[in-house]
Amino acid sequence: MKYKISVILCAVILVGLSVSYFFSPKVEKSEVEMRNMATFDMIFNPVDDIDPNTGEKSVLYNVDKSIPDRLEDAMKDQIFIRDNVMAVYNEIQAKFANAYNGVNKLLSAPFKQELPDDTIGVLETDPPITVPDEGFPDEYYDLVVEEPDEIPQSALNFKAYPGYGFARLKAFPARSYEYSQVGSMVAYNGSDWLGQKPSKGSASQSGVAKHVAQYEKLLKEYPNLKFYSYFVSQMQHSPWFHDFFGNYPDWHETAAQFLPEFVEVDRFIFYDFEDYKDVYFKTDHHWSYKGSERGYQDVYNMMADDLGLSPIKYPIKTWNFTELNGVQYRGSRANNVRDVASYTAYDEFIVYEYDLGERETFIINPNNYTVEIPVTMSLMEKYKVGDINKKDKYYDHYINFYGHSYDATGKEYADSANLLVIKNKNNGASHNLLMVCDSTQRAYRDVLGSHFGTVVTLDYRIMTQVPIDYLIEKYNIDTILCGGLTFAWSGSNSYLFKFSENFGK
Amino acid sequence: MLFSSLNFLLIFLPLLMICYYAIPKKFVAARRYTLMLFSFIFYACGEFVYFFAIVFCVFITWLMSKGVAEKKKLPFLIALGVNIIPLIIFKYLNFIIVNLNLIPFVNIPAVNLTMPIGISFYTFQMLTYVIDLYRGEVARQKNFGYLALYIFLFPQLIAGPIVRYQDVEIDIGRCNENWESIKQGAGRFIKGLAKKMLIANQVCYICDTITALDISEISTPMMWLAIAAYGLQIYFDFSGYSDMAIGLGKMFGFEFLENFNLPYSSLSISEFWRRWHISMNTFFRDYIYIPLGGSRVSRGRWVFNTLVVWGFTGLWHGAAWNFIVWGLYYALLLMMEKFFMGAVLKKIPKFFSWCYTLFFTAIGWSFFMYDSNSLTEMFGYTLRMFGIGEVTAAATVRSLELEAYIPYLIIAAILGSPLRTLIGKAIEAVKNVKTKLVAIPYSIITDAAQVIALVVCVGFVIGGSYNPFIYFRF
């Protein structure tokens, strides 16, 4: 008997977990990890979820050795104790990190005259480059190109320059800004501006090709579709901002060079740290009101001539919601350092108001995508009267303000989990827009959308739930804008469109 | 299929145990064939196509075995060839072609074949059977199923230890397992799983993160950190896998020999190699070194024998020059110890002998860890250990967010060091106290520890899919 108990206990645990996997309710999405979870369906029919174009290979795909891998993925994602496991694991990692930091601090105390070991690079104190509204000063332009056709698609630094035709922006001067670790973030330049650590990244050609194949598939069915892409560069994406990694092409550049000519490409660029401070929040990863205005103008300029859009709009009012009901704005990055007592910075939360004209707005639940629910988009009206949720002293206004809508009963809907539709009235627009986007795009969605007839917003996180062809046909879409972070359309197995079963038949 | 996967832990193993133990013990053949069938499934899950190729090799070996047992050369050569040729083709052909192409005017197209999992292990196992049979040291296995079971026996199939046929010859034909051996086996398996999941996989993160950087970003201290992490990771990973194999073997009535014996407590390189991957070393000793004459030869011949054996040892680990250099590096160290260093090590305090062994082992890992045919690249990392080479922007523990993993490294270092021997002795002393006052709590604590360790390990396996999008925030 003395040998049996532990053996039987171990066996019961393993068999119990195994049985629970098959009978416990399945989770389709993880909000924390921002991804679709692997499910049992994927084990034998993963192809539809991943790439409809490989349907004919599904038989082979299902008998190869990847089945055990897919079963393994599904079990890991679907086992009922998963959330508890993650919580415990993360707790252990946090404790270990604290223990290391505590010991490290003690050990390094005698050497505190030395540079701390987390200092990287040297701050170059060049005069800050000021960026006038009309563009860079002349000295930042280099090669004059007579024929626009010679400009490669990847040359995002080429731009129209009055009097010269096209000119290429000189390489940015290599810069390097000090940063120190603050919680899971870094603070720049001895300032209280939080960022994420720079990270090397480059898009794969095959990853982009999967997305392009979907664009081509759509073009074949809808030849009049126009595609636009707009990248939103942030600090950690900009190698020139971090000399640390030397000179290598960044994610956006490599991704863009794999895009076909029929996709118009532009990117949001900031020019140095001073400029960055103007266009981004210090405690959040989204644009400030100035950044979103610049983003809007960039995208508008990319599309305006081509589509014959109505004249550009300018803000009519500026609202400052920095402090409401005693709650001062701190963005998502600050939330990641909330336990670091030394970090106390707050942010300004200012928004522009535009004349959007007459319109109706709706949300659509992606699980039942035929029903439109009338809503008020953005919480502008609620903010004006200070009607905001006070549940968190670091309340993240950006996501709250731009990322929510509410219906007549006051019920709020998160943009990231729903489609949004704007139906403009009497603006004379002849084009309808589908914005495939992330949260960065929401700040200019309304004003950009006012130049179109109907605008549908499809968040990357729900794009596999609603057939793209359904949206195109129902809302007569002729323009698609993929905006935000490049990875969302260059990942090899992620953020791909869903197509109806009868598409192309 | 990995032992540290949910497929194995929650599906394969429970199913096998139910099917296997449901058969009464007296039906030996039924139990053994069940084990064979599950071993086939185990391998086919990872290598569906090559599975049939290995079955074919086993079948030819079985066909030839009568002639081999009668010491006929042709069947012996066929049996050797059918096992060695696939190893050469899959593992070494491309390496040979690449190096031949370095000769002017030679341009042979490269072949890119996927190597069957575990080929280095099962090939050697089959060789031990064929050679020992030819030597008359084992009896011919007439039952094809049992011979196939010996090769495909899932606990040791893909990562060893290299089990000789003579070591399991008797166990194959009987079912020796009982509750005690099952408990001991399960305990050993969980110990191995814990080594793999709780230590090796965590320490591995340190090494992987640092080595993913460009060499110009790795400072000397970070290089040593990476090497230390690598040395501990490979030890806990490999010895953990061996523990799991030995434990699973016990659960199904097989006694495999030990493969590791606290190698990082060695006081010389020669002792290190008596404690590290023992099954491989004894294979090379018995099937190459001794047939070449071993050490009872002239000094020159001994040097030759040593170089050959360690050249092969390096090559066995991988088809790349860094592995060959790594093997020859140890040959050089062993010669050094044989000729003069051995005597010095005996005279100096043990602590210095231990440091000497760790130091040279660490340098060895710097050759080993970069699977490379570029000697410049390989030595670049070794030189960086001594501060040679330009560092343009040094990454740090903090900048790479490795803080949370350093405690795992410290735990690994303690458990991998001679301190582990002291801990082991203390546990053994408690275990040997026969009074009920100690024995009962000891038994309860060890049993509970095993169960908890299993749950924690399963938790860590599940945690492998956790993928927070920290960097790519929307």
JSON list of N, CA and C in Angstrom, two decimals, chain A residues 3-4 13 18 33-35 65 68 71-72 76-77 79 82 85-86 89 93 96 100-101 117-118 196-197 236-237 244 285 438-439 485, chain B residues 5-7 10 45-46 179-180 183 202 393 396-399 401 403-405 408 451 459-462 465-467 469-471 473-474:
[
{"chain": "A", "resi": 3, "resn": "TYR", "atom": "N", "xyz": [3.42, 1.95, -1.47]},
{"chain": "A", "resi": 3, "resn": "TYR", "atom": "CA", "xyz": [3.91, 2.38, -2.78]},
{"chain": "A", "resi": 3, "resn": "TYR", "atom": "C", "xyz": [2.79, 2.89, -3.68]},
{"chain": "A", "resi": 4, "resn": "LYS", "atom": "N", "xyz": [1.54, 2.58, -3.29]},
{"chain": "A", "resi": 4, "resn": "LYS", "atom": "CA", "xyz": [0.45, 2.83, -4.23]},
{"chain": "A", "resi": 4, "resn": "LYS", "atom": "C", "xyz": [-0.06, 4.26, -4.20]},
{"chain": "A", "resi": 13, "resn": "ILE", "atom": "N", "xyz": [-4.28, 12.76, -11.11]},
{"chain": "A", "resi": 13, "resn": "ILE", "atom": "CA", "xyz": [-4.07, 14.15, -11.56]},
{"chain": "A", "resi": 13, "resn": "ILE", "atom": "C", "xyz": [-3.95, 14.21, -13.08]},
{"chain": "A", "resi": 18, "resn": "SER", "atom": "N", "xyz": [-6.57, 15.49, -18.14]},
{"chain": "A", "resi": 18, "resn": "SER", "atom": "CA", "xyz": [-6.86, 15.08, -19.52]},
{"chain": "A", "resi": 18, "resn": "SER", "atom": "C", "xyz": [-8.36, 15.10, -19.79]},
{"chain": "A", "resi": 33, "resn": "GLU", "atom": "N", "xyz": [-3.80, 38.30, -23.76]},
{"chain": "A", "resi": 33, "resn": "GLU", "atom": "CA", "xyz": [-2.76, 38.01, -24.73]},
{"chain": "A", "resi": 33, "resn": "GLU", "atom": "C", "xyz": [-3.08, 38.54, -26.12]},
{"chain": "A", "resi": 34, "resn": "MET", "atom": "N", "xyz": [-4.27, 39.07, -26.27]},
{"chain": "A", "resi": 34, "resn": "MET", "atom": "CA", "xyz": [-4.70, 39.66, -27.51]},
{"chain": "A", "resi": 34, "resn": "MET", "atom": "C", "xyz": [-4.54, 38.71, -28.69]},
{"chain": "A", "resi": 35, "resn": "ARG", "atom": "N", "xyz": [-5.05, 37.53, -28.55]},
{"chain": "A", "resi": 35, "resn": "ARG", "atom": "CA", "xyz": [-4.96, 36.57, -29.65]},
{"chain": "A", "resi": 35, "resn": "ARG", "atom": "C", "xyz": [-6.09, 35.58, -29.54]},
{"chain": "A", "resi": 65, "resn": "LYS", "atom": "N", "xyz": [2.77, 15.53, -39.48]},
{"chain": "A", "resi": 65, "resn": "LYS", "atom": "CA", "xyz": [3.15, 15.44, -38.07]},
{"chain": "A", "resi": 65, "resn": "LYS", "atom": "C", "xyz": [2.78, 16.67, -37.25]},
{"chain": "A", "resi": 68, "resn": "PRO", "atom": "N", "xyz": [0.03, 16.46, -33.72]},
{"chain": "A", "resi": 68, "resn": "PRO", "atom": "CA", "xyz": [0.37, 16.49, -32.28]},
{"chain": "A", "resi": 68, "resn": "PRO", "atom": "C", "xyz": [0.72, 17.90, -31.80]},
{"chain": "A", "resi": 71, "resn": "LEU", "atom": "N", "xyz": [-2.54, 19.70, -31.32]},
{"chain": "A", "resi": 71, "resn": "LEU", "atom": "CA", "xyz": [-3.22, 19.19, -30.13]},
{"chain": "A", "resi": 71, "resn": "LEU", "atom": "C", "xyz": [-2.56, 19.77, -28.88]},
{"chain": "A", "resi": 72, "resn": "GLU", "atom": "N", "xyz": [-1.24, 19.81, -28.92]},
{"chain": "A", "resi": 72, "resn": "GLU", "atom": "CA", "xyz": [-0.49, 20.36, -27.77]},
{"chain": "A", "resi": 72, "resn": "GLU", "atom": "C", "xyz": [-0.89, 21.82, -27.54]},
{"chain": "A", "resi": 76, "resn": "LYS", "atom": "N", "xyz": [-2.83, 23.30, -24.19]},
{"chain": "A", "resi": 76, "resn": "LYS", "atom": "CA", "xyz": [-2.24, 24.35, -23.36]},
{"chain": "A", "resi": 76, "resn": "LYS", "atom": "C", "xyz": [-3.19, 25.54, -23.23]},
{"chain": "A", "resi": 77, "resn": "ASP", "atom": "N", "xyz": [-3.83, 25.87, -24.34]},
{"chain": "A", "resi": 77, "resn": "ASP", "atom": "CA", "xyz": [-4.70, 27.05, -24.32]},
{"chain": "A", "resi": 77, "resn": "ASP", "atom": "C", "xyz": [-6.03, 26.79, -23.63]},
{"chain": "A", "resi": 79, "resn": "ILE", "atom": "N", "xyz": [-6.90, 24.24, -21.29]},
{"chain": "A", "resi": 79, "resn": "ILE", "atom": "CA", "xyz": [-7.01, 23.51, -20.03]},
{"chain": "A", "resi": 79, "resn": "ILE", "atom": "C", "xyz": [-7.57, 24.45, -18.95]},
{"chain": "A", "resi": 82, "resn": "ARG", "atom": "N", "xyz": [-5.62, 27.03, -16.67]},
{"chain": "A", "resi": 82, "resn": "ARG", "atom": "CA", "xyz": [-4.62, 27.87, -17.33]},
{"chain": "A", "resi": 82, "resn": "ARG", "atom": "C", "xyz": [-4.46, 29.25, -16.68]},
{"chain": "A", "resi": 85, "resn": "VAL", "atom": "N", "xyz": [-2.63, 29.08, -13.48]},
{"chain": "A", "resi": 85, "resn": "VAL", "atom": "CA", "xyz": [-1.21, 28.77, -13.73]},
{"chain": "A", "resi": 85, "resn": "VAL", "atom": "C", "xyz": [-0.45, 30.03, -14.12]},
{"chain": "A", "resi": 86, "resn": "MET", "atom": "N", "xyz": [-1.05, 30.79, -15.03]},
{"chain": "A", "resi": 86, "resn": "MET", "atom": "CA", "xyz": [-0.39, 32.03, -15.49]},
{"chain": "A", "resi": 86, "resn": "MET", "atom": "C", "xyz": [-0.19, 33.01, -14.33]},
{"chain": "A", "resi": 89, "resn": "TYR", "atom": "N", "xyz": [2.57, 31.70, -12.12]},
{"chain": "A", "resi": 89, "resn": "TYR", "atom": "CA", "xyz": [3.86, 31.80, -12.81]},
{"chain": "A", "resi": 89, "resn": "TYR", "atom": "C", "xyz": [4.32, 33.26, -12.86]},
{"chain": "A", "resi": 93, "resn": "GLN", "atom": "N", "xyz": [7.68, 34.93, -11.24]},
{"chain": "A", "resi": 93, "resn": "GLN", "atom": "CA", "xyz": [8.65, 35.69, -12.04]},
{"chain": "A", "resi": 93, "resn": "GLN", "atom": "C", "xyz": [8.83, 37.10, -11.45]},
{"chain": "A", "resi": 96, "resn": "PHE", "atom": "N", "xyz": [10.88, 36.85, -8.30]},
{"chain": "A", "resi": 96, "resn": "PHE", "atom": "CA", "xyz": [12.29, 36.58, -8.64]},
{"chain": "A", "resi": 96, "resn": "PHE", "atom": "C", "xyz": [12.97, 37.85, -9.17]},
{"chain": "A", "resi": 100, "resn": "TYR", "atom": "N", "xyz": [16.15, 39.67, -7.49]},
{"chain": "A", "resi": 100, "resn": "TYR", "atom": "CA", "xyz": [17.38, 39.98, -8.23]},
{"chain": "A", "resi": 100, "resn": "TYR", "atom": "C", "xyz": [17.69, 41.47, -8.11]},
{"chain": "A", "resi": 101, "resn": "ASN", "atom": "N", "xyz": [16.67, 42.30, -8.32]},
{"chain": "A", "resi": 101, "resn": "ASN", "atom": "CA", "xyz": [16.91, 43.75, -8.29]},
{"chain": "A", "resi": 101, "resn": "ASN", "atom": "C", "xyz": [17.37, 44.21, -6.91]},
{"chain": "A", "resi": 117, "resn": "ASP", "atom": "N", "xyz": [24.30, 50.24, -14.58]},
{"chain": "A", "resi": 117, "resn": "ASP", "atom": "CA", "xyz": [24.51, 49.27, -15.66]},
{"chain": "A", "resi": 117, "resn": "ASP", "atom": "C", "xyz": [23.37, 49.26, -16.66]},
{"chain": "A", "resi": 118, "resn": "ASP", "atom": "N", "xyz": [22.31, 49.97, -16.35]},
{"chain": "A", "resi": 118, "resn": "ASP", "atom": "CA", "xyz": [21.22, 49.96, -17.32]},
{"chain": "A", "resi": 118, "resn": "ASP", "atom": "C", "xyz": [21.23, 51.19, -18.23]},
{"chain": "A", "resi": 196, "resn": "GLN", "atom": "N", "xyz": [8.88, 51.82, -24.56]},
{"chain": "A", "resi": 196, "resn": "GLN", "atom": "CA", "xyz": [9.25, 50.42, -24.49]},
{"chain": "A", "resi": 196, "resn": "GLN", "atom": "C", "xyz": [10.65, 50.29, -25.04]},
{"chain": "A", "resi": 197, "resn": "LYS", "atom": "N", "xyz": [11.31, 49.26, -24.60]},
{"chain": "A", "resi": 197, "resn": "LYS", "atom": "CA", "xyz": [12.69, 49.12, -25.03]},
{"chain": "A", "resi": 197, "resn": "LYS", "atom": "C", "xyz": [12.75, 48.87, -26.53]},
{"chain": "A", "resi": 236, "resn": "GLN", "atom": "N", "xyz": [10.02, 52.54, -30.16]},
{"chain": "A", "resi": 236, "resn": "GLN", "atom": "CA", "xyz": [10.75, 51.28, -30.19]},
{"chain": "A", "resi": 236, "resn": "GLN", "atom": "C", "xyz": [10.88, 50.70, -31.59]},
{"chain": "A", "resi": 237, "resn": "HIS", "atom": "N", "xyz": [10.14, 51.29, -32.56]},
{"chain": "A", "resi": 237, "resn": "HIS", "atom": "CA", "xyz": [10.23, 50.81, -33.93]},
{"chain": "A", "resi": 237, "resn": "HIS", "atom": "C", "xyz": [11.28, 51.55, -34.73]},
{"chain": "A", "resi": 244, "resn": "PHE", "atom": "N", "xyz": [21.56, 52.22, -30.41]},
{"chain": "A", "resi": 244, "resn": "PHE", "atom": "CA", "xyz": [21.94, 51.00, -29.72]},
{"chain": "A", "resi": 244, "resn": "PHE", "atom": "C", "xyz": [22.06, 49.80, -30.66]},
{"chain": "A", "resi": 285, "resn": "HIS", "atom": "N", "xyz": [1.08, 54.79, -25.05]},
{"chain": "A", "resi": 285, "resn": "HIS", "atom": "CA", "xyz": [1.69, 54.47, -26.34]},
{"chain": "A", "resi": 285, "resn": "HIS", "atom": "C", "xyz": [0.90, 55.04, -27.52]},
{"chain": "A", "resi": 438, "resn": "ASP", "atom": "N", "xyz": [-6.09, 49.43, -35.56]},
{"chain": "A", "resi": 438, "resn": "ASP", "atom": "CA", "xyz": [-5.94, 49.23, -34.13]},
{"chain": "A", "resi": 438, "resn": "ASP", "atom": "C", "xyz": [-6.28, 50.53, -33.42]},
{"chain": "A", "resi": 439, "resn": "SER", "atom": "N", "xyz": [-5.98, 50.61, -32.15]},
{"chain": "A", "resi": 439, "resn": "SER", "atom": "CA", "xyz": [-6.45, 51.74, -31.36]},
{"chain": "A", "resi": 439, "resn": "SER", "atom": "C", "xyz": [-5.83, 53.07, -31.79]},
{"chain": "A", "resi": 485, "resn": "LEU", "atom": "N", "xyz": [0.04, 49.34, -36.52]},
{"chain": "A", "resi": 485, "resn": "LEU", "atom": "CA", "xyz": [1.33, 48.69, -36.42]},
{"chain": "A", "resi": 485, "resn": "LEU", "atom": "C", "xyz": [1.49, 47.68, -37.55]},
{"chain": "B", "resi": 5, "resn": "SER", "atom": "N", "xyz": [5.57, 17.35, -22.66]},
{"chain": "B", "resi": 5, "resn": "SER", "atom": "CA", "xyz": [4.45, 17.94, -23.40]},
{"chain": "B", "resi": 5, "resn": "SER", "atom": "C", "xyz": [3.15, 17.41, -22.82]},
{"chain": "B", "resi": 6, "resn": "LEU", "atom": "N", "xyz": [2.08, 18.17, -23.02]},
{"chain": "B", "resi": 6, "resn": "LEU", "atom": "CA", "xyz": [0.78, 17.72, -22.51]},
{"chain": "B", "resi": 6, "resn": "LEU", "atom": "C", "xyz": [0.30, 16.50, -23.27]},
{"chain": "B", "resi": 7, "resn": "ASN", "atom": "N", "xyz": [0.66, 16.43, -24.55]},
{"chain": "B", "resi": 7, "resn": "ASN", "atom": "CA", "xyz": [0.30, 15.23, -25.33]},
{"chain": "B", "resi": 7, "resn": "ASN", "atom": "C", "xyz": [0.79, 13.97, -24.61]},
{"chain": "B", "resi": 10, "resn": "LEU", "atom": "N", "xyz": [-0.66, 13.95, -20.53]},
{"chain": "B", "resi": 10, "resn": "LEU", "atom": "CA", "xyz": [-2.10, 13.82, -20.27]},
{"chain": "B", "resi": 10, "resn": "LEU", "atom": "C", "xyz": [-2.82, 12.83, -21.20]},
{"chain": "B", "resi": 45, "resn": "CYS", "atom": "N", "xyz": [4.37, 9.79, -34.17]},
{"chain": "B", "resi": 45, "resn": "CYS", "atom": "CA", "xyz": [3.79, 11.13, -33.93]},
{"chain": "B", "resi": 45, "resn": "CYS", "atom": "C", "xyz": [4.78, 12.22, -34.32]},
{"chain": "B", "resi": 46, "resn": "GLY", "atom": "N", "xyz": [6.05, 11.93, -34.19]},
{"chain": "B", "resi": 46, "resn": "GLY", "atom": "CA", "xyz": [7.05, 12.94, -34.55]},
{"chain": "B", "resi": 46, "resn": "GLY", "atom": "C", "xyz": [7.62, 12.72, -35.93]},
{"chain": "B", "resi": 179, "resn": "TRP", "atom": "N", "xyz": [4.62, -2.63, -7.88]},
{"chain": "B", "resi": 179, "resn": "TRP", "atom": "CA", "xyz": [4.24, -1.32, -7.34]},
{"chain": "B", "resi": 179, "resn": "TRP", "atom": "C", "xyz": [5.46, -0.51, -6.91]},
{"chain": "B", "resi": 180, "resn": "GLU", "atom": "N", "xyz": [6.44, -1.21, -6.32]},
{"chain": "B", "resi": 180, "resn": "GLU", "atom": "CA", "xyz": [7.63, -0.51, -5.83]},
{"chain": "B", "resi": 180, "resn": "GLU", "atom": "C", "xyz": [8.40, 0.11, -6.99]},
{"chain": "B", "resi": 183, "resn": "LYS", "atom": "N", "xyz": [6.51, 3.00, -8.48]},
{"chain": "B", "resi": 183, "resn": "LYS", "atom": "CA", "xyz": [6.62, 4.22, -7.65]},
{"chain": "B", "resi": 183, "resn": "LYS", "atom": "C", "xyz": [8.00, 4.86, -7.82]},
{"chain": "B", "resi": 202, "resn": "GLN", "atom": "N", "xyz": [14.06, 27.36, -17.84]},
{"chain": "B", "resi": 202, "resn": "GLN", "atom": "CA", "xyz": [14.15, 28.74, -17.36]},
{"chain": "B", "resi": 202, "resn": "GLN", "atom": "C", "xyz": [15.54, 29.31, -17.60]},
{"chain": "B", "resi": 393, "resn": "ALA", "atom": "N", "xyz": [27.82, 48.22, -28.12]},
{"chain": "B", "resi": 393, "resn": "ALA", "atom": "CA", "xyz": [26.71, 48.59, -27.23]},
{"chain": "B", "resi": 393, "resn": "ALA", "atom": "C", "xyz": [26.37, 47.37, -26.41]},
{"chain": "B", "resi": 396, "resn": "THR", "atom": "N", "xyz": [22.62, 44.40, -21.05]},
{"chain": "B", "resi": 396, "resn": "THR", "atom": "CA", "xyz": [22.77, 44.03, -19.65]},
{"chain": "B", "resi": 396, "resn": "THR", "atom": "C", "xyz": [21.63, 43.12, -19.23]},
{"chain": "B", "resi": 397, "resn": "VAL", "atom": "N", "xyz": [21.77, 42.56, -18.04]},
{"chain": "B", "resi": 397, "resn": "VAL", "atom": "CA", "xyz": [20.70, 41.70, -17.52]},
{"chain": "B", "resi": 397, "resn": "VAL", "atom": "C", "xyz": [19.39, 42.48, -17.51]},
{"chain": "B", "resi": 398, "resn": "ARG", "atom": "N", "xyz": [19.48, 43.71, -17.13]},
{"chain": "B", "resi": 398, "resn": "ARG", "atom": "CA", "xyz": [18.27, 44.50, -17.01]},
{"chain": "B", "resi": 398, "resn": "ARG", "atom": "C", "xyz": [17.72, 44.89, -18.39]},
{"chain": "B", "resi": 399, "resn": "SER", "atom": "N", "xyz": [18.61, 45.28, -19.27]},
{"chain": "B", "resi": 399, "resn": "SER", "atom": "CA", "xyz": [18.10, 45.70, -20.59]},
{"chain": "B", "resi": 399, "resn": "SER", "atom": "C", "xyz": [17.50, 44.52, -21.34]},
{"chain": "B", "resi": 401, "resn": "GLU", "atom": "N", "xyz": [15.85, 42.19, -19.74]},
{"chain": "B", "resi": 401, "resn": "GLU", "atom": "CA", "xyz": [14.78, 41.71, -18.85]},
{"chain": "B", "resi": 401, "resn": "GLU", "atom": "C", "xyz": [15.01, 40.27, -18.40]},
{"chain": "B", "resi": 403, "resn": "GLU", "atom": "N", "xyz": [16.11, 39.60, -15.27]},
{"chain": "B", "resi": 403, "resn": "GLU", "atom": "CA", "xyz": [16.17, 39.59, -13.81]},
{"chain": "B", "resi": 403, "resn": "GLU", "atom": "C", "xyz": [15.45, 38.38, -13.21]},
{"chain": "B", "resi": 404, "resn": "ALA", "atom": "N", "xyz": [14.27, 38.09, -13.75]},
{"chain": "B", "resi": 404, "resn": "ALA", "atom": "CA", "xyz": [13.45, 37.04, -13.14]},
{"chain": "B", "resi": 404, "resn": "ALA", "atom": "C", "xyz": [14.07, 35.66, -13.33]},
{"chain": "B", "resi": 405, "resn": "TYR", "atom": "N", "xyz": [15.02, 35.55, -14.24]},
{"chain": "B", "resi": 405, "resn": "TYR", "atom": "CA", "xyz": [15.58, 34.22, -14.53]},
{"chain": "B", "resi": 405, "resn": "TYR", "atom": "C", "xyz": [16.87, 33.94, -13.78]},
{"chain": "B", "resi": 408, "resn": "TYR", "atom": "N", "xyz": [16.72, 31.37, -10.98]},
{"chain": "B", "resi": 408, "resn": "TYR", "atom": "CA", "xyz": [16.72, 29.99, -11.48]},
{"chain": "B", "resi": 408, "resn": "TYR", "atom": "C", "xyz": [18.17, 29.53, -11.73]},
{"chain": "B", "resi": 451, "resn": "VAL", "atom": "N", "xyz": [4.10, 14.64, -5.81]},
{"chain": "B", "resi": 451, "resn": "VAL", "atom": "CA", "xyz": [2.80, 15.01, -6.39]},
{"chain": "B", "resi": 451, "resn": "VAL", "atom": "C", "xyz": [2.78, 16.51, -6.70]},
{"chain": "B", "resi": 459, "resn": "GLY", "atom": "N", "xyz": [1.97, 22.66, -14.72]},
{"chain": "B", "resi": 459, "resn": "GLY", "atom": "CA", "xyz": [1.69, 24.10, -14.79]},
{"chain": "B", "resi": 459, "resn": "GLY", "atom": "C", "xyz": [2.70, 24.82, -15.67]},
{"chain": "B", "resi": 460, "resn": "PHE", "atom": "N", "xyz": [3.95, 24.49, -15.54]},
{"chain": "B", "resi": 460, "resn": "PHE", "atom": "CA", "xyz": [4.98, 25.13, -16.36]},
{"chain": "B", "resi": 460, "resn": "PHE", "atom": "C", "xyz": [4.83, 24.75, -17.83]},
{"chain": "B", "resi": 461, "resn": "VAL", "atom": "N", "xyz": [4.41, 23.51, -18.07]},
{"chain": "B", "resi": 461, "resn": "VAL", "atom": "CA", "xyz": [4.19, 23.11, -19.48]},
{"chain": "B", "resi": 461, "resn": "VAL", "atom": "C", "xyz": [3.05, 23.96, -20.06]},
{"chain": "B", "resi": 462, "resn": "ILE", "atom": "N", "xyz": [1.97, 24.09, -19.29]},
{"chain": "B", "resi": 462, "resn": "ILE", "atom": "CA", "xyz": [0.84, 24.89, -19.75]},
{"chain": "B", "resi": 462, "resn": "ILE", "atom": "C", "xyz": [1.29, 26.34, -19.97]},
{"chain": "B", "resi": 465, "resn": "SER", "atom": "N", "xyz": [2.52, 28.29, -23.28]},
{"chain": "B", "resi": 465, "resn": "SER", "atom": "CA", "xyz": [1.74, 28.92, -24.35]},
{"chain": "B", "resi": 465, "resn": "SER", "atom": "C", "xyz": [1.39, 30.36, -24.02]},
{"chain": "B", "resi": 466, "resn": "TYR", "atom": "N", "xyz": [1.80, 30.80, -22.83]},
{"chain": "B", "resi": 466, "resn": "TYR", "atom": "CA", "xyz": [1.46, 32.17, -22.44]},
{"chain": "B", "resi": 466, "resn": "TYR", "atom": "C", "xyz": [2.22, 33.14, -23.32]},
{"chain": "B", "resi": 467, "resn": "ASN", "atom": "N", "xyz": [1.49, 34.06, -23.89]},
{"chain": "B", "resi": 467, "resn": "ASN", "atom": "CA", "xyz": [2.11, 34.90, -24.91]},
{"chain": "B", "resi": 467, "resn": "ASN", "atom": "C", "xyz": [1.63, 36.33, -24.77]},
{"chain": "B", "resi": 469, "resn": "PHE", "atom": "N", "xyz": [1.30, 40.05, -25.21]},
{"chain": "B", "resi": 469, "resn": "PHE", "atom": "CA", "xyz": [1.77, 40.95, -26.27]},
{"chain": "B", "resi": 469, "resn": "PHE", "atom": "C", "xyz": [2.30, 42.23, -25.64]},
{"chain": "B", "resi": 470, "resn": "ILE", "atom": "N", "xyz": [3.38, 42.10, -24.90]},
{"chain": "B", "resi": 470, "resn": "ILE", "atom": "CA", "xyz": [3.90, 43.28, -24.20]},
{"chain": "B", "resi": 470, "resn": "ILE", "atom": "C", "xyz": [4.43, 44.29, -25.20]},
{"chain": "B", "resi": 471, "resn": "TYR", "atom": "N", "xyz": [5.14, 43.78, -26.17]},
{"chain": "B", "resi": 471, "resn": "TYR", "atom": "CA", "xyz": [5.80, 44.68, -27.11]},
{"chain": "B", "resi": 471, "resn": "TYR", "atom": "C", "xyz": [4.82, 45.29, -28.09]},
{"chain": "B", "resi": 473, "resn": "ARG", "atom": "N", "xyz": [1.73, 46.39, -28.31]},
{"chain": "B", "resi": 473, "resn": "ARG", "atom": "CA", "xyz": [0.47, 46.81, -27.71]},
{"chain": "B", "resi": 473, "resn": "ARG", "atom": "C", "xyz": [-0.36, 47.55, -28.74]},
{"chain": "B", "resi": 474, "resn": "PHE", "atom": "N", "xyz": [-1.65, 47.36, -28.68]},
{"chain": "B", "resi": 474, "resn": "PHE", "atom": "CA", "xyz": [-2.53, 48.09, -29.58]},
{"chain": "B", "resi": 474, "resn": "PHE", "atom": "C", "xyz": [-2.82, 49.47, -28.98]}
]
